[in-house]
Amino acid sequence: MPVLRYFVGSGTNAAGAQPTTRSLSLLTPADNAVIEANRVVDFSWSADERAALYRIEIEDPRGAPVLSAFLQRGFEMYRAPSWLRKKTADGNLRWRVVALDGSGNRVGETAWQKLRLTQTN
């Protein structure tokens, strides 16, 4: 009796079709959004199929880091801590997401988007 052999893998595409990849893009908050300081700030982005990890980067307008966080693939949303507004003098921030593979190599990144957090009255 012949030995049955099988392989588990990605295989090939039918009829030579090219694989589709979704590129990384920012969803919320929108560019130049103004958010009241007492509101919850949720950052979200589209998934990148090549990513094992995401790094969200939040900076002040001069490029000084305010916050950075790592999230595993499958978690394309980050809720900012309540102290985020206190980390910037005027409430102006910019943010982006960097996609990393399993070895920590950069496989994608978004453009920076601006955000403004207002003062609490």
PDB file of C-alpha atoms in Angstrom:
ATOM      1  CA  MET A   1       0.000   0.000   0.000  1.00  0.00           C
ATOM      2  CA  PRO A   2       1.463   3.424  -0.922  1.00  0.00           C
ATOM      3  CA  VAL A   3       2.168   5.971   1.797  1.00  0.00           C
ATOM      4  CA  LEU A   4      -0.281   8.862   1.890  1.00  0.00           C
ATOM      5  CA  ARG A   5       1.501  12.209   1.936  1.00  0.00           C
ATOM      6  CA  TYR A   6      -0.061  15.592   2.395  1.00  0.00           C
ATOM      7  CA  PHE A   7       1.201  19.096   2.977  1.00  0.00           C
ATOM      8  CA  VAL A   8      -0.389  21.956   4.876  1.00  0.00           C
ATOM      9  CA  GLY A   9       0.401  25.374   3.480  1.00  0.00           C
ATOM     10  CA  SER A  10      -0.832  28.304   1.528  1.00  0.00           C
ATOM     11  CA  GLY A  11      -0.814  26.451  -1.776  1.00  0.00           C
ATOM     12  CA  THR A  12      -1.111  28.294  -5.057  1.00  0.00           C
ATOM     13  CA  ASN A  13      -3.801  30.569  -6.358  1.00  0.00           C
ATOM     14  CA  ALA A  14      -6.273  29.183  -8.835  1.00  0.00           C
ATOM     15  CA  ALA A  15      -5.682  30.274 -12.427  1.00  0.00           C
ATOM     16  CA  GLY A  16      -2.588  32.241 -11.378  1.00  0.00           C
ATOM     17  CA  ALA A  17      -4.605  34.934  -9.602  1.00  0.00           C
ATOM     18  CA  GLN A  18      -2.547  37.408  -7.595  1.00  0.00           C
ATOM     19  CA  PRO A  19      -3.104  37.468  -3.832  1.00  0.00           C
ATOM     20  CA  THR A  20      -4.892  40.483  -2.454  1.00  0.00           C
ATOM     21  CA  THR A  21      -3.527  42.344   0.539  1.00  0.00           C
ATOM     22  CA  ARG A  22      -5.255  44.977   2.545  1.00  0.00           C
ATOM     23  CA  SER A  23      -3.099  47.956   3.204  1.00  0.00           C
ATOM     24  CA  LEU A  24      -2.820  49.588   6.570  1.00  0.00           C
ATOM     25  CA  SER A  25      -4.914  52.748   6.963  1.00  0.00           C
ATOM     26  CA  LEU A  26      -6.199  54.876   9.835  1.00  0.00           C
ATOM     27  CA  LEU A  27      -9.950  54.858  10.506  1.00  0.00           C
ATOM     28  CA  THR A  28     -10.712  56.895  13.642  1.00  0.00           C
ATOM     29  CA  PRO A  29     -10.362  59.561  14.789  1.00  0.00           C
ATOM     30  CA  ALA A  30     -10.409  61.353  11.454  1.00  0.00           C
ATOM     31  CA  ASP A  31      -7.574  63.656  10.446  1.00  0.00           C
ATOM     32  CA  ASN A  32      -7.866  67.025  12.243  1.00  0.00           C
ATOM     33  CA  ALA A  33     -10.549  65.715  14.604  1.00  0.00           C
ATOM     34  CA  VAL A  34     -11.337  67.802  17.690  1.00  0.00           C
ATOM     35  CA  ILE A  35     -12.306  65.765  20.740  1.00  0.00           C
ATOM     36  CA  GLU A  36     -13.430  67.050  24.119  1.00  0.00           C
ATOM     37  CA  ALA A  37     -10.901  66.134  26.791  1.00  0.00           C
ATOM     38  CA  ASN A  38     -13.506  64.373  28.943  1.00  0.00           C
ATOM     39  CA  ARG A  39     -14.459  62.006  26.080  1.00  0.00           C
ATOM     40  CA  VAL A  40     -12.934  58.587  25.476  1.00  0.00           C
ATOM     41  CA  VAL A  41     -10.506  58.541  22.542  1.00  0.00           C
ATOM     42  CA  ASP A  42     -10.501  55.309  20.545  1.00  0.00           C
ATOM     43  CA  PHE A  43      -7.893  54.938  17.819  1.00  0.00           C
ATOM     44  CA  SER A  44      -8.667  52.380  15.102  1.00  0.00           C
ATOM     45  CA  TRP A  45      -7.095  51.239  11.844  1.00  0.00           C
ATOM     46  CA  SER A  46      -7.552  48.622   9.139  1.00  0.00           C
ATOM     47  CA  ALA A  47      -5.713  45.318   9.450  1.00  0.00           C
ATOM     48  CA  ASP A  48      -2.546  44.567   7.507  1.00  0.00           C
ATOM     49  CA  GLU A  49      -2.345  40.873   6.597  1.00  0.00           C
ATOM     50  CA  ARG A  50       1.444  40.899   6.982  1.00  0.00           C
ATOM     51  CA  ALA A  51       1.388  42.238  10.554  1.00  0.00           C
ATOM     52  CA  ALA A  52       1.992  40.203  13.687  1.00  0.00           C
ATOM     53  CA  LEU A  53       2.054  43.348  15.837  1.00  0.00           C
ATOM     54  CA  TYR A  54       1.004  46.963  15.569  1.00  0.00           C
ATOM     55  CA  ARG A  55       2.687  49.915  17.243  1.00  0.00           C
ATOM     56  CA  ILE A  56       0.558  52.996  17.720  1.00  0.00           C
ATOM     57  CA  GLU A  57       2.624  56.159  18.042  1.00  0.00           C
ATOM     58  CA  ILE A  58       1.265  59.419  19.436  1.00  0.00           C
ATOM     59  CA  GLU A  59       3.448  62.537  19.392  1.00  0.00           C
ATOM     60  CA  ASP A  60       3.186  66.243  19.994  1.00  0.00           C
ATOM     61  CA  PRO A  61       3.456  68.517  16.907  1.00  0.00           C
ATOM     62  CA  ARG A  62       7.242  68.859  17.382  1.00  0.00           C
ATOM     63  CA  GLY A  63       7.661  65.078  17.142  1.00  0.00           C
ATOM     64  CA  ALA A  64       8.269  64.405  20.835  1.00  0.00           C
ATOM     65  CA  PRO A  65       6.778  61.018  21.822  1.00  0.00           C
ATOM     66  CA  VAL A  66       3.732  61.216  24.093  1.00  0.00           C
ATOM     67  CA  LEU A  67       2.611  57.584  24.027  1.00  0.00           C
ATOM     68  CA  SER A  68       3.504  54.357  22.250  1.00  0.00           C
ATOM     69  CA  ALA A  69       1.747  51.004  22.603  1.00  0.00           C
ATOM     70  CA  PHE A  70       2.020  47.544  21.021  1.00  0.00           C
ATOM     71  CA  LEU A  71      -1.020  45.491  20.066  1.00  0.00           C
ATOM     72  CA  GLN A  72      -1.235  41.991  18.633  1.00  0.00           C
ATOM     73  CA  ARG A  73      -2.768  41.296  15.258  1.00  0.00           C
ATOM     74  CA  GLY A  74      -6.523  41.070  15.630  1.00  0.00           C
ATOM     75  CA  PHE A  75      -6.629  44.110  17.911  1.00  0.00           C
ATOM     76  CA  GLU A  76      -6.944  47.029  15.517  1.00  0.00           C
ATOM     77  CA  MET A  77      -8.246  49.429  18.152  1.00  0.00           C
ATOM     78  CA  TYR A  78      -6.591  51.215  21.049  1.00  0.00           C
ATOM     79  CA  ARG A  79      -8.360  53.173  23.782  1.00  0.00           C
ATOM     80  CA  ALA A  80      -6.202  56.075  24.951  1.00  0.00           C
ATOM     81  CA  PRO A  81      -5.597  56.439  28.679  1.00  0.00           C
ATOM     82  CA  SER A  82      -7.430  59.216  30.491  1.00  0.00           C
ATOM     83  CA  TRP A  83      -4.163  61.121  31.108  1.00  0.00           C
ATOM     84  CA  LEU A  84      -3.401  61.625  27.398  1.00  0.00           C
ATOM     85  CA  ARG A  85      -4.627  65.257  27.353  1.00  0.00           C
ATOM     86  CA  LYS A  86      -2.375  66.137  30.288  1.00  0.00           C
ATOM     87  CA  LYS A  87       0.712  65.048  28.331  1.00  0.00           C
ATOM     88  CA  THR A  88       0.459  67.915  25.855  1.00  0.00           C
ATOM     89  CA  ALA A  89       0.465  71.648  26.576  1.00  0.00           C
ATOM     90  CA  ASP A  90      -2.058  72.711  23.945  1.00  0.00           C
ATOM     91  CA  GLY A  91      -3.905  69.456  23.200  1.00  0.00           C
ATOM     92  CA  ASN A  92      -2.454  69.121  19.691  1.00  0.00           C
ATOM     93  CA  LEU A  93      -1.212  65.657  18.796  1.00  0.00           C
ATOM     94  CA  ARG A  94      -0.451  63.518  15.787  1.00  0.00           C
ATOM     95  CA  TRP A  95      -0.718  59.748  15.489  1.00  0.00           C
ATOM     96  CA  ARG A  96       0.106  56.844  13.233  1.00  0.00           C
ATOM     97  CA  VAL A  97       0.302  53.060  13.248  1.00  0.00           C
ATOM     98  CA  VAL A  98       3.288  50.929  12.269  1.00  0.00           C
ATOM     99  CA  ALA A  99       2.790  47.260  11.279  1.00  0.00           C
ATOM    100  CA  LEU A 100       5.517  44.808  12.351  1.00  0.00           C
ATOM    101  CA  ASP A 101       6.089  41.204  11.304  1.00  0.00           C
ATOM    102  CA  GLY A 102       6.870  38.366  13.719  1.00  0.00           C
ATOM    103  CA  SER A 103      10.562  39.334  13.764  1.00  0.00           C
ATOM    104  CA  GLY A 104       9.829  42.965  14.602  1.00  0.00           C
ATOM    105  CA  ASN A 105      10.574  44.226  11.090  1.00  0.00           C
ATOM    106  CA  ARG A 106       8.478  47.094   9.775  1.00  0.00           C
ATOM    107  CA  VAL A 107       6.131  45.875   7.025  1.00  0.00           C
ATOM    108  CA  GLY A 108       3.885  48.927   6.774  1.00  0.00           C
ATOM    109  CA  GLU A 109       3.031  52.265   8.277  1.00  0.00           C
ATOM    110  CA  THR A 110       0.387  54.928   7.907  1.00  0.00           C
ATOM    111  CA  ALA A 111       0.824  58.625   7.330  1.00  0.00           C
ATOM    112  CA  TRP A 112       0.521  60.875  10.373  1.00  0.00           C
ATOM    113  CA  GLN A 113      -2.901  62.303  11.228  1.00  0.00           C
ATOM    114  CA  LYS A 114      -3.559  65.289  13.457  1.00  0.00           C
ATOM    115  CA  LEU A 115      -5.813  65.333  16.478  1.00  0.00           C
ATOM    116  CA  ARG A 116      -6.759  68.018  18.999  1.00  0.00           C
ATOM    117  CA  LEU A 117      -7.975  67.368  22.536  1.00  0.00           C
ATOM    118  CA  THR A 118      -9.791  70.299  24.119  1.00  0.00           C
ATOM    119  CA  GLN A 119      -9.507  71.482  27.712  1.00  0.00           C
ATOM    120  CA  THR A 120     -11.780  70.141  30.426  1.00  0.00           C
ATOM    121  CA  ASN A 121     -14.038  72.849  31.841  1.00  0.00           C
TER     122      ASN A 121
END
